[in-house]
mmCIF file of C-alpha atoms (C1' of nucleotides) in Angstrom:
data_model
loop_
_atom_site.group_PDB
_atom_site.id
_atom_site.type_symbol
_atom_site.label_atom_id
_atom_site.label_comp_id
_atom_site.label_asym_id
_atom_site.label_seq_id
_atom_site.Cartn_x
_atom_site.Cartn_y
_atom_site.Cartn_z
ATOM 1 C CA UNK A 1 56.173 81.529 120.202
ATOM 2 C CA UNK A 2 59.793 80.489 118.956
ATOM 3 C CA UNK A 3 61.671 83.471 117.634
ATOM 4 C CA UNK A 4 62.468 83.395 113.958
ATOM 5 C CA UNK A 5 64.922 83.732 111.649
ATOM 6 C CA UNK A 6 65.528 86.936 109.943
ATOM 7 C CA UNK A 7 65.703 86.100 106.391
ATOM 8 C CA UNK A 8 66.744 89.127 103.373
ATOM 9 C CA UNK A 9 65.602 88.545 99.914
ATOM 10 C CA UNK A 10 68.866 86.506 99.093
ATOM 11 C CA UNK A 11 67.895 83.712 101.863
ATOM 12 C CA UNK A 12 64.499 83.263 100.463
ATOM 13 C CA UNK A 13 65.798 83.165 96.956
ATOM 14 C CA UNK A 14 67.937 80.047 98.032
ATOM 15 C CA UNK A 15 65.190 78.540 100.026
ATOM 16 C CA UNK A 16 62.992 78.867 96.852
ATOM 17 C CA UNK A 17 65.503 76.818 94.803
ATOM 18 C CA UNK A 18 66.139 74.289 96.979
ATOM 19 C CA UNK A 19 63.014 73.427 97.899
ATOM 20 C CA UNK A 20 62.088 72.758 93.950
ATOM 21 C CA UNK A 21 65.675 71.732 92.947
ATOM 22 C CA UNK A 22 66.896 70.262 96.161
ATOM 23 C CA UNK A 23 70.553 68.739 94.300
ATOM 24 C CA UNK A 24 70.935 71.780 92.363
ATOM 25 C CA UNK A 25 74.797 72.548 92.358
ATOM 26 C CA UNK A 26 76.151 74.950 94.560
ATOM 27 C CA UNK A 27 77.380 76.866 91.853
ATOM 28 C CA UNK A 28 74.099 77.254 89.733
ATOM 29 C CA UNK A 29 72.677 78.180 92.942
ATOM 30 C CA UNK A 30 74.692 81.005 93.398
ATOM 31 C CA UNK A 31 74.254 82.021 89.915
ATOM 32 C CA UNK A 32 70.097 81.845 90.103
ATOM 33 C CA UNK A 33 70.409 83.807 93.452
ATOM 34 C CA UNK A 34 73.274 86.676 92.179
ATOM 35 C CA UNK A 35 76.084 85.418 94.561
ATOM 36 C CA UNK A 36 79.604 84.303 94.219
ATOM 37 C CA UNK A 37 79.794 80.135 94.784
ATOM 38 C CA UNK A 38 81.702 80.969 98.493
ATOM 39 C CA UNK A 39 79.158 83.418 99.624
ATOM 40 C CA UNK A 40 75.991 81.433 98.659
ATOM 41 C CA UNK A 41 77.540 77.845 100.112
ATOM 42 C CA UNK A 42 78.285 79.826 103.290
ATOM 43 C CA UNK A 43 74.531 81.063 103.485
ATOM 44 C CA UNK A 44 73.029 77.064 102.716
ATOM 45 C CA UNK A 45 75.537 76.056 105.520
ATOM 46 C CA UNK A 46 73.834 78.789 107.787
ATOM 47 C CA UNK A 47 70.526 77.932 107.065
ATOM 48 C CA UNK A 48 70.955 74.269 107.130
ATOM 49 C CA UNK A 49 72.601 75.266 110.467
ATOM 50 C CA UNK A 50 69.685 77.004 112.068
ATOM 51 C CA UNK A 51 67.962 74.159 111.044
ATOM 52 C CA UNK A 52 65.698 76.599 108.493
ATOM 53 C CA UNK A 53 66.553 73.814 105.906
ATOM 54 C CA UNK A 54 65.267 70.054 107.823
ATOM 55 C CA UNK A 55 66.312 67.999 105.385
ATOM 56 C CA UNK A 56 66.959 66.704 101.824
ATOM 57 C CA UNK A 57 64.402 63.910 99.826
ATOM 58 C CA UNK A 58 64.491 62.102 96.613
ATOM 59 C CA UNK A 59 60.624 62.384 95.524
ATOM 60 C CA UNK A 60 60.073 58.845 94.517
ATOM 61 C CA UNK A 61 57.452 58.378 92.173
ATOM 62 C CA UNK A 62 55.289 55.082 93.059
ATOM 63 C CA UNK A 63 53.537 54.305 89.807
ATOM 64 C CA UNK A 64 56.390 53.624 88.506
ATOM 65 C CA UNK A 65 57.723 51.300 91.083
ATOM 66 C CA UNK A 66 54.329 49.267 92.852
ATOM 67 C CA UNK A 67 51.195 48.965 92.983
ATOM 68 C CA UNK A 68 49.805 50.712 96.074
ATOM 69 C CA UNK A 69 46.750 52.403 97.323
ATOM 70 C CA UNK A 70 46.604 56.370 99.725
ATOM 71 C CA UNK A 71 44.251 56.441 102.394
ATOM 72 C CA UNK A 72 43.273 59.012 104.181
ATOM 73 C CA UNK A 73 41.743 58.347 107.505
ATOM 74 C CA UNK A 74 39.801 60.122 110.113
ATOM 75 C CA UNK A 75 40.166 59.216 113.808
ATOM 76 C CA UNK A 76 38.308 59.957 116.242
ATOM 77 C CA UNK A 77 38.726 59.326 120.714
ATOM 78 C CA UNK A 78 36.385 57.975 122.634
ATOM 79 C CA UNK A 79 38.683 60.262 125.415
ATOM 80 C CA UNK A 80 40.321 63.634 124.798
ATOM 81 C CA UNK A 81 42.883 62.907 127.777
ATOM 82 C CA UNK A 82 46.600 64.020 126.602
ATOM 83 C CA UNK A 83 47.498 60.383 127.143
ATOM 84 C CA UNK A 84 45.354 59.048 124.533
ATOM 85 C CA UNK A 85 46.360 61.569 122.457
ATOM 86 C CA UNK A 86 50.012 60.920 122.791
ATOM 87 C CA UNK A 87 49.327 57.115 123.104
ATOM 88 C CA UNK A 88 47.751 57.559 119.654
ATOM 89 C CA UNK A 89 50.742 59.485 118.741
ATOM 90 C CA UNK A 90 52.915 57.472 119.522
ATOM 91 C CA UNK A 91 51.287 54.108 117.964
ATOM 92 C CA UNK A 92 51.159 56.028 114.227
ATOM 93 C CA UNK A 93 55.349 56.951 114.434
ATOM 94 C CA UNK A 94 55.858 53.636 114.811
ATOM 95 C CA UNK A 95 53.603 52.466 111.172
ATOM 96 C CA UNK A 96 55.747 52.865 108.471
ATOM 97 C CA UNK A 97 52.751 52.698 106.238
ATOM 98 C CA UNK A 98 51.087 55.535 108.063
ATOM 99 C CA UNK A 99 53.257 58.231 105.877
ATOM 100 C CA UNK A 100 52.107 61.504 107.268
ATOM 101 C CA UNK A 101 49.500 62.247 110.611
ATOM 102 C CA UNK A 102 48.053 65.793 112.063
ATOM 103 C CA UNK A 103 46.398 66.243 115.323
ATOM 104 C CA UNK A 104 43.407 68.487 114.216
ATOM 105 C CA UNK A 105 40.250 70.257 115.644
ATOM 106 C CA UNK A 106 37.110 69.741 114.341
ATOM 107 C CA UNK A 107 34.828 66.903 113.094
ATOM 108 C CA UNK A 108 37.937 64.553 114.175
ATOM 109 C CA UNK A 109 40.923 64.020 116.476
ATOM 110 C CA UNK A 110 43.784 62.322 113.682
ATOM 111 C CA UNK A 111 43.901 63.138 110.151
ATOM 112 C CA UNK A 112 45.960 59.668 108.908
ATOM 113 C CA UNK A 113 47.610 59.430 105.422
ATOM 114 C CA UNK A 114 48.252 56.021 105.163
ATOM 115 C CA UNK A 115 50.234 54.421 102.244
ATOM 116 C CA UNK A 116 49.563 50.527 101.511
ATOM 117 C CA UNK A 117 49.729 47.680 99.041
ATOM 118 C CA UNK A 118 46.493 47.259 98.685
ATOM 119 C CA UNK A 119 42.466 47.437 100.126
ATOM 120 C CA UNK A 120 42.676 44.361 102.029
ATOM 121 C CA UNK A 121 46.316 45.418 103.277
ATOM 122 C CA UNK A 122 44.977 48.661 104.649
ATOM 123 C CA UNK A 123 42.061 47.369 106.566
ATOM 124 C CA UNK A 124 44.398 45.198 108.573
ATOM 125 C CA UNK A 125 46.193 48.734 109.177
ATOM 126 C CA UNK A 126 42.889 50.274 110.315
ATOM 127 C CA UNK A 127 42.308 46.756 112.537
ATOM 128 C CA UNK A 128 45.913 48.220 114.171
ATOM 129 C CA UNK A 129 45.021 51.738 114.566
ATOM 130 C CA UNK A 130 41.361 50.606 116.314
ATOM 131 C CA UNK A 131 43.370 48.309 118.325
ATOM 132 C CA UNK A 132 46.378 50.943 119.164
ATOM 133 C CA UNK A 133 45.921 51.269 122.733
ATOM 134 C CA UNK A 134 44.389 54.130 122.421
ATOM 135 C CA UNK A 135 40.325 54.632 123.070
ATOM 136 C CA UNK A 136 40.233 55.051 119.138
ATOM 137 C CA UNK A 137 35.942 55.036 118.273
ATOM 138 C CA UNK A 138 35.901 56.071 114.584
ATOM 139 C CA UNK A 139 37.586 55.686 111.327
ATOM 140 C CA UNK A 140 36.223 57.250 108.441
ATOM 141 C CA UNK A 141 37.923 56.529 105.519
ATOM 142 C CA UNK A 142 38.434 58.176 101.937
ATOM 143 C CA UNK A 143 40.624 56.636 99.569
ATOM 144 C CA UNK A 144 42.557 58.627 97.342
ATOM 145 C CA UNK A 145 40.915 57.871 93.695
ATOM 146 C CA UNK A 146 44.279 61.044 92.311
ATOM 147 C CA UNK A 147 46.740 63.046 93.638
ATOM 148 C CA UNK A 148 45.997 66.326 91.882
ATOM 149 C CA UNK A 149 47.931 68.105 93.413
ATOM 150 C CA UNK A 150 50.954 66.889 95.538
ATOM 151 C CA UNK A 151 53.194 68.188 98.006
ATOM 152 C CA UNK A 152 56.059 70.228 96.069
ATOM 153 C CA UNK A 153 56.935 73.394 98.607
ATOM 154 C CA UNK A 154 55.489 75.878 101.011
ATOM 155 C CA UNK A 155 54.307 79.274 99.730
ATOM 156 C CA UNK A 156 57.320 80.832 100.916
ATOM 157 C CA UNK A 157 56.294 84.050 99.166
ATOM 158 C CA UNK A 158 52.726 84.635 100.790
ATOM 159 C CA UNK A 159 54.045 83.866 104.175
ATOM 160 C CA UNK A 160 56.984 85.840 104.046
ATOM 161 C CA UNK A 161 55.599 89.411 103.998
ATOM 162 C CA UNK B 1 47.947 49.573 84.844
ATOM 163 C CA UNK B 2 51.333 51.393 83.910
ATOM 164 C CA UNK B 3 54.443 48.587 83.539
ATOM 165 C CA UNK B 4 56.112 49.214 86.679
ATOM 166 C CA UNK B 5 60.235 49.327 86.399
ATOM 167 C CA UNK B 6 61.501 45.934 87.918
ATOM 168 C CA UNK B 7 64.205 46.935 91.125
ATOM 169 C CA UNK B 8 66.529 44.722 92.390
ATOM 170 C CA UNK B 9 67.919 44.787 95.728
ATOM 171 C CA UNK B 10 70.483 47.310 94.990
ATOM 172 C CA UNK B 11 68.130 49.722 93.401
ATOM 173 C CA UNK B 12 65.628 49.742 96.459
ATOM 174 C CA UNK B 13 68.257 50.221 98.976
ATOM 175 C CA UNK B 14 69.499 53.340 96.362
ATOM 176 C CA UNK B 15 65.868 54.782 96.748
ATOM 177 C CA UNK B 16 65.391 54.344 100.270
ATOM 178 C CA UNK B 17 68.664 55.873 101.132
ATOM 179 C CA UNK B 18 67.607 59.054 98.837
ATOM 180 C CA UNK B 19 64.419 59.729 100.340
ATOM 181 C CA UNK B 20 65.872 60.365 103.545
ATOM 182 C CA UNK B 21 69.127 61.725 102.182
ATOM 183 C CA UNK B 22 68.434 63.634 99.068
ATOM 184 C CA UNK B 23 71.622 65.405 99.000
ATOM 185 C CA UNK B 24 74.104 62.636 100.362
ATOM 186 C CA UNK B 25 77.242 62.372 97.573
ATOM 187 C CA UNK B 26 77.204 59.440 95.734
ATOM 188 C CA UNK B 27 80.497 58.263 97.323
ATOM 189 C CA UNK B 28 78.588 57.797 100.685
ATOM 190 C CA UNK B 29 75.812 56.292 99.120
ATOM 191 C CA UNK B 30 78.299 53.609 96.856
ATOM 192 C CA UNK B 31 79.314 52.788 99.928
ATOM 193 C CA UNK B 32 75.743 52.293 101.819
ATOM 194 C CA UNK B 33 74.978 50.139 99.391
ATOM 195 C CA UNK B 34 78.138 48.233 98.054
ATOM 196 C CA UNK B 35 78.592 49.676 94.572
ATOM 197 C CA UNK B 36 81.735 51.329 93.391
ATOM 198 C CA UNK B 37 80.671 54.780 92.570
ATOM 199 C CA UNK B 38 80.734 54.283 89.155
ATOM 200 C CA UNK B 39 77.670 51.976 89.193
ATOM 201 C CA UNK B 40 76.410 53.490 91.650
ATOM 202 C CA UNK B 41 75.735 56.308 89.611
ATOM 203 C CA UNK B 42 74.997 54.757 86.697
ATOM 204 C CA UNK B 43 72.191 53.419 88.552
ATOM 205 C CA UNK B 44 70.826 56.377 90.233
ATOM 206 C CA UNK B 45 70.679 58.296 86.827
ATOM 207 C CA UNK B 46 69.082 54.969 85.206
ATOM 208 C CA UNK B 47 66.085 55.859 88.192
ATOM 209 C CA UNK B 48 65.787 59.300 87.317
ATOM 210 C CA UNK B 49 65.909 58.586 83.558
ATOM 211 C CA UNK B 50 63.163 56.494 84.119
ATOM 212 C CA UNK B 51 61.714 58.975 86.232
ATOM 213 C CA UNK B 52 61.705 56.221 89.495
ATOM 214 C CA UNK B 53 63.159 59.745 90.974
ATOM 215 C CA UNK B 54 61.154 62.462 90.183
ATOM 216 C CA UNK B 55 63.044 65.078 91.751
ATOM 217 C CA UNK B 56 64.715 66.020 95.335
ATOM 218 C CA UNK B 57 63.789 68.469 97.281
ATOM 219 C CA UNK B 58 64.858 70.701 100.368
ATOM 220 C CA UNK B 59 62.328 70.387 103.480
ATOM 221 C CA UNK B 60 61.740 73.466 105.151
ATOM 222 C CA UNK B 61 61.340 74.059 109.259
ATOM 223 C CA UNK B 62 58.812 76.511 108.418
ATOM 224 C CA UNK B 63 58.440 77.257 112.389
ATOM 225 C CA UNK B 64 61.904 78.710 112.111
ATOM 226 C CA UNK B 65 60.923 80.981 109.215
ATOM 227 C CA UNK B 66 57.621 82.383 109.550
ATOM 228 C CA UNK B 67 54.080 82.607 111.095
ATOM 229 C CA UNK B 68 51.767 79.893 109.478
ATOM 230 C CA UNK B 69 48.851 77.972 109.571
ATOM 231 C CA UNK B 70 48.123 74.800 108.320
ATOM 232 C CA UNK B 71 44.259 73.735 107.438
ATOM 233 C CA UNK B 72 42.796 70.348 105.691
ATOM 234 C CA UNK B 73 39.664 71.097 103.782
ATOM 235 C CA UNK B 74 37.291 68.540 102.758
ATOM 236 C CA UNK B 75 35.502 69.982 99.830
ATOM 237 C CA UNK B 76 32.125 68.657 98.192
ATOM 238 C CA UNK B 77 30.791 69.536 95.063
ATOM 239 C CA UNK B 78 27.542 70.026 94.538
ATOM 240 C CA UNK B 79 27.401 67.924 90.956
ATOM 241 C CA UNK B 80 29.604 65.374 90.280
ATOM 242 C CA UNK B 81 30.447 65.982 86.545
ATOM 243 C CA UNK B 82 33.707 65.302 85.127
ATOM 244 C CA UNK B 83 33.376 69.003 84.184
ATOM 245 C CA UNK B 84 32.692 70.153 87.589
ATOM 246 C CA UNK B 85 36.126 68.116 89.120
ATOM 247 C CA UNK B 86 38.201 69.445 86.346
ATOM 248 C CA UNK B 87 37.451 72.957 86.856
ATOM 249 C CA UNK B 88 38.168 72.508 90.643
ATOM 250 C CA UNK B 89 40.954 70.369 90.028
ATOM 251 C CA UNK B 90 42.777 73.351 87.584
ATOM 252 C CA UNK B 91 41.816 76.144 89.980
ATOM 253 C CA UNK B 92 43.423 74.996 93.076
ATOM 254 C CA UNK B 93 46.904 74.124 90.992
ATOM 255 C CA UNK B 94 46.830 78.146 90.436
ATOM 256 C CA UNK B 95 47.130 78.454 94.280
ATOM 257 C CA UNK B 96 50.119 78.465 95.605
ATOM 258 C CA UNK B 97 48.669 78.618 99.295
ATOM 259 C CA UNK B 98 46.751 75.195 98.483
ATOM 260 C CA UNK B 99 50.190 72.716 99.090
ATOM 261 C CA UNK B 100 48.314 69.800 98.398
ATOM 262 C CA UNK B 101 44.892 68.161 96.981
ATOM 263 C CA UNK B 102 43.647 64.665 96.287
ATOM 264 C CA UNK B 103 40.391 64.119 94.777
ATOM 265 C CA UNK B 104 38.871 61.266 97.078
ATOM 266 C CA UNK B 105 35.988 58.932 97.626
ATOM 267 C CA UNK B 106 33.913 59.145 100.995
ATOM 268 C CA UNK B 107 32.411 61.834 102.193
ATOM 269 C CA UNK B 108 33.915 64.573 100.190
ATOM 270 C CA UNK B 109 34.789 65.095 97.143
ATOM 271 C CA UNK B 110 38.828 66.954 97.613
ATOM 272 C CA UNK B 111 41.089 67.104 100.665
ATOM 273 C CA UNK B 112 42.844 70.102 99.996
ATOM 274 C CA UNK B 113 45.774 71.445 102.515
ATOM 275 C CA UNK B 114 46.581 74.756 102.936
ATOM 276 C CA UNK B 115 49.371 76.736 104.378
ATOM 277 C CA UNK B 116 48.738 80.476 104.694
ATOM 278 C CA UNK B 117 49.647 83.201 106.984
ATOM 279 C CA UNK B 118 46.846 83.291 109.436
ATOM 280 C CA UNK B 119 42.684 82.534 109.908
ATOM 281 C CA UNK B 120 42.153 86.084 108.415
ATOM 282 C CA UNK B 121 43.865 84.566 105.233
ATOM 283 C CA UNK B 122 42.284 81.498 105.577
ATOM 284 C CA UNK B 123 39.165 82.674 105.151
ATOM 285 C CA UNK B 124 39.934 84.298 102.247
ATOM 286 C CA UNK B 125 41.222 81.346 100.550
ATOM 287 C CA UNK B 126 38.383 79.662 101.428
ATOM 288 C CA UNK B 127 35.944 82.268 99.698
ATOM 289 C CA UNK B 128 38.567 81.954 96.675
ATOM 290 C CA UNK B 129 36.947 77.839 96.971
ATOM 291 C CA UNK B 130 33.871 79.009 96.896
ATOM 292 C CA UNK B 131 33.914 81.531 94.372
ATOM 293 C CA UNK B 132 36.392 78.753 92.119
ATOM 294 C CA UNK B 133 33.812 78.623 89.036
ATOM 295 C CA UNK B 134 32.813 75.555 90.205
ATOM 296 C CA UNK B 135 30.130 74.406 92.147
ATOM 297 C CA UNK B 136 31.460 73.783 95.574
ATOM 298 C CA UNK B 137 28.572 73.265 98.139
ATOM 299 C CA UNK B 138 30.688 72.805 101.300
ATOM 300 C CA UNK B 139 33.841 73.244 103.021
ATOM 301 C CA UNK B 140 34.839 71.221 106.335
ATOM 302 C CA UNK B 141 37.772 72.507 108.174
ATOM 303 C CA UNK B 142 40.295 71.180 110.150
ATOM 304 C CA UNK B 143 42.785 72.925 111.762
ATOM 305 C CA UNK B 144 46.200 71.437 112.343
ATOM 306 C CA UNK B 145 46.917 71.769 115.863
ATOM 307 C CA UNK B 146 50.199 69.538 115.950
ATOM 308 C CA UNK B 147 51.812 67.879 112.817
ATOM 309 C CA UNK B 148 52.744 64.686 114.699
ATOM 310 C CA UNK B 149 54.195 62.816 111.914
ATOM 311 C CA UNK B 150 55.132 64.957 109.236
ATOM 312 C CA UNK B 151 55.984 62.919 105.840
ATOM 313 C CA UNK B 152 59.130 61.952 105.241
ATOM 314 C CA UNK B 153 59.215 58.800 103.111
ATOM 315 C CA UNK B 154 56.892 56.188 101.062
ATOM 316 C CA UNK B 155 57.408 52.800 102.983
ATOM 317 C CA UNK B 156 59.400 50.902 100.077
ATOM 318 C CA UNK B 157 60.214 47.757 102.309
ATOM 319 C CA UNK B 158 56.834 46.981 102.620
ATOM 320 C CA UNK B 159 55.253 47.719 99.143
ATOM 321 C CA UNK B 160 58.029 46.176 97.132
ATOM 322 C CA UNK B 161 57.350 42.467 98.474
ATOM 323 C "C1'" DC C 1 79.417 90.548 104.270
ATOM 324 C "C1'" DT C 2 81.728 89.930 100.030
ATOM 325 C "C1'" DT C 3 85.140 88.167 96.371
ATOM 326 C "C1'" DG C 4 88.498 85.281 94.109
ATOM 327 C "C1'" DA C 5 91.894 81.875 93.979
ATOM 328 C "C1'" DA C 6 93.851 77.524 95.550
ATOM 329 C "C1'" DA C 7 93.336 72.902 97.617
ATOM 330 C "C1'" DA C 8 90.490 69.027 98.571
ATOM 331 C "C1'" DA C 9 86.819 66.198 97.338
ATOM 332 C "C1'" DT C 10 83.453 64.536 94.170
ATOM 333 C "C1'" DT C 11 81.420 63.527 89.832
ATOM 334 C "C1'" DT C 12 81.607 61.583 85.494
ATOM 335 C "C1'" DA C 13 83.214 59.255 81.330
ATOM 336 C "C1'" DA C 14 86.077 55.685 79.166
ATOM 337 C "C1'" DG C 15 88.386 51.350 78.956
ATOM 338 C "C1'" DA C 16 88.883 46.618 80.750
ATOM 339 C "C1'" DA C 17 87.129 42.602 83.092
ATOM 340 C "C1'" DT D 1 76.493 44.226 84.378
ATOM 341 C "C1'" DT D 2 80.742 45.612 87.342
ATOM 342 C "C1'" DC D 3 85.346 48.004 88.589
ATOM 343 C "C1'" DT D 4 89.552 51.027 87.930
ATOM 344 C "C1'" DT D 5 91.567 55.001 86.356
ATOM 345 C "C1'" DA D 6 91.804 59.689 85.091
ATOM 346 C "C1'" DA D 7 89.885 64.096 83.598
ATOM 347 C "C1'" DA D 8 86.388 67.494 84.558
ATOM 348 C "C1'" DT D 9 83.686 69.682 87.843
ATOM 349 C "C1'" DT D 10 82.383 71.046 92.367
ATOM 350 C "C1'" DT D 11 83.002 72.009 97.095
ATOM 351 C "C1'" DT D 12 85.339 74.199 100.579
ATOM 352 C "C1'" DT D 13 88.786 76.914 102.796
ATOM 353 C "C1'" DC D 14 91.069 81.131 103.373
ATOM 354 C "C1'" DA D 15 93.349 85.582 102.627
ATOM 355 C "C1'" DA D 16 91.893 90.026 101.525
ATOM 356 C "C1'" DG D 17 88.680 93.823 100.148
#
DNA sequence: CTTGAAAAATTTAAGAA
DNA sequence: TTCTTAAATTTTTCAAG
């Protein structure tokens, strides 16, 4: 297991903020998280540094922009060899429309988000996947009817004693 | 069907840049696009006004913080009133260990992911499911063994024409 | 580690095209 | 709409506690 970062109270404040305000100003920061401006850029820097902070995203918000449909797919191998697996792998990085994908244990191999313009768009997606290479024998599909609750952050507070 | 907000060229290239680089200065992206930063900004706030951009957000490396699991659940109910999916739906927004759930079609009735500590606390969450005041007949779990393609961004290019 | 102040860079509003 | 200019704000460095 990768060693971790030692993080005091102060560094989870700031990763609490940013992950819910992720342009906040470095200056309210520092005023949420009870530092001076200097001291609480110089602890972002660190984290982004350590690479405890990936990344910064705009959360679009696609009603307002298309129509579009979420799928969420279950694959299943014919094989469990680590090169169909990575085949597999390798086929869903290169779908933009597949948006998110988890190798998983039990009842399937994949668990597929996949992100499309429509029903008859995303079975020519799940035509692809079948046809990735890989020894794929299943897809069972569920369509996402709501999002009730999307992505915002990570618990940070349960996992972090 | 909600009136979606009609994007030019300009404002889809603003969006796509953001997604991946939620905290890049609007200088940079003026540039990226070919807008003085004057209207470059007067577009991006025009897209949050109009809540295109919902809000931005810090990704975490969680392996770098913390121990963690991460589960998918496929919960059924065992009645399908609108009652019954409310009551589900408003429990799991109370827990902050559930990062995600869509209600769905197929052969469930909620995908639901959750990040907590360990199994030991996984089980317990999934009791918490059980015991929701709702009617939930069965739990399916998945455990994420690899995220292979974590999400990072909506495919714009391909649902906007 | 921290603060606080100064310099550099960026954001933002206003006027003109 | 767009750009240019200039003022306000923010970031970032750095000397010092």
């Amino acid at each position: 297991m990768r060693e971790k970062r030692a993080l005091d109270r102060i560094d989870q404040n700031i990763l609490s903020v940013l992950q819910t305000e992720g342009r906040i100003t470095n200056q309210q920061l520092a005023e949420k998280v009870n530092l001076s401006p200097s001291s609480c850029l110089a602890r972002v820097r660190k984290l982004e540094e350590d690479r405890c902070i990936e990344s910064y995203h705009a959360q679009l918000n696609l009603e307002r922009l298309c129509r579009y449909i979420t799928c969420v797919a279950m694959v299943s191998l014919g094989q469990h060899r680590q090169e169909d697996f990575r085949t597999f792998e390798r086929f869903v990085k290169t779908l933009d429309e597949v948006v998110q994908c988890d190798t998983v244990s039990g009842g399937c191999d994949f668990i597929v988000r996949i992100v499309c313009a429509d029903m008859e768009r995303y079975h020519e997606v799940n035509e692809m996947l079948l046809n990735s290479g890989t020894n794929v024998v299943n897809i069972k599909t569920h369509v996402v009817m709501s999002e009730t609750k999307p992505f915002s952050k990570y618990p940070l507070d349960d996992l972090l004693q």
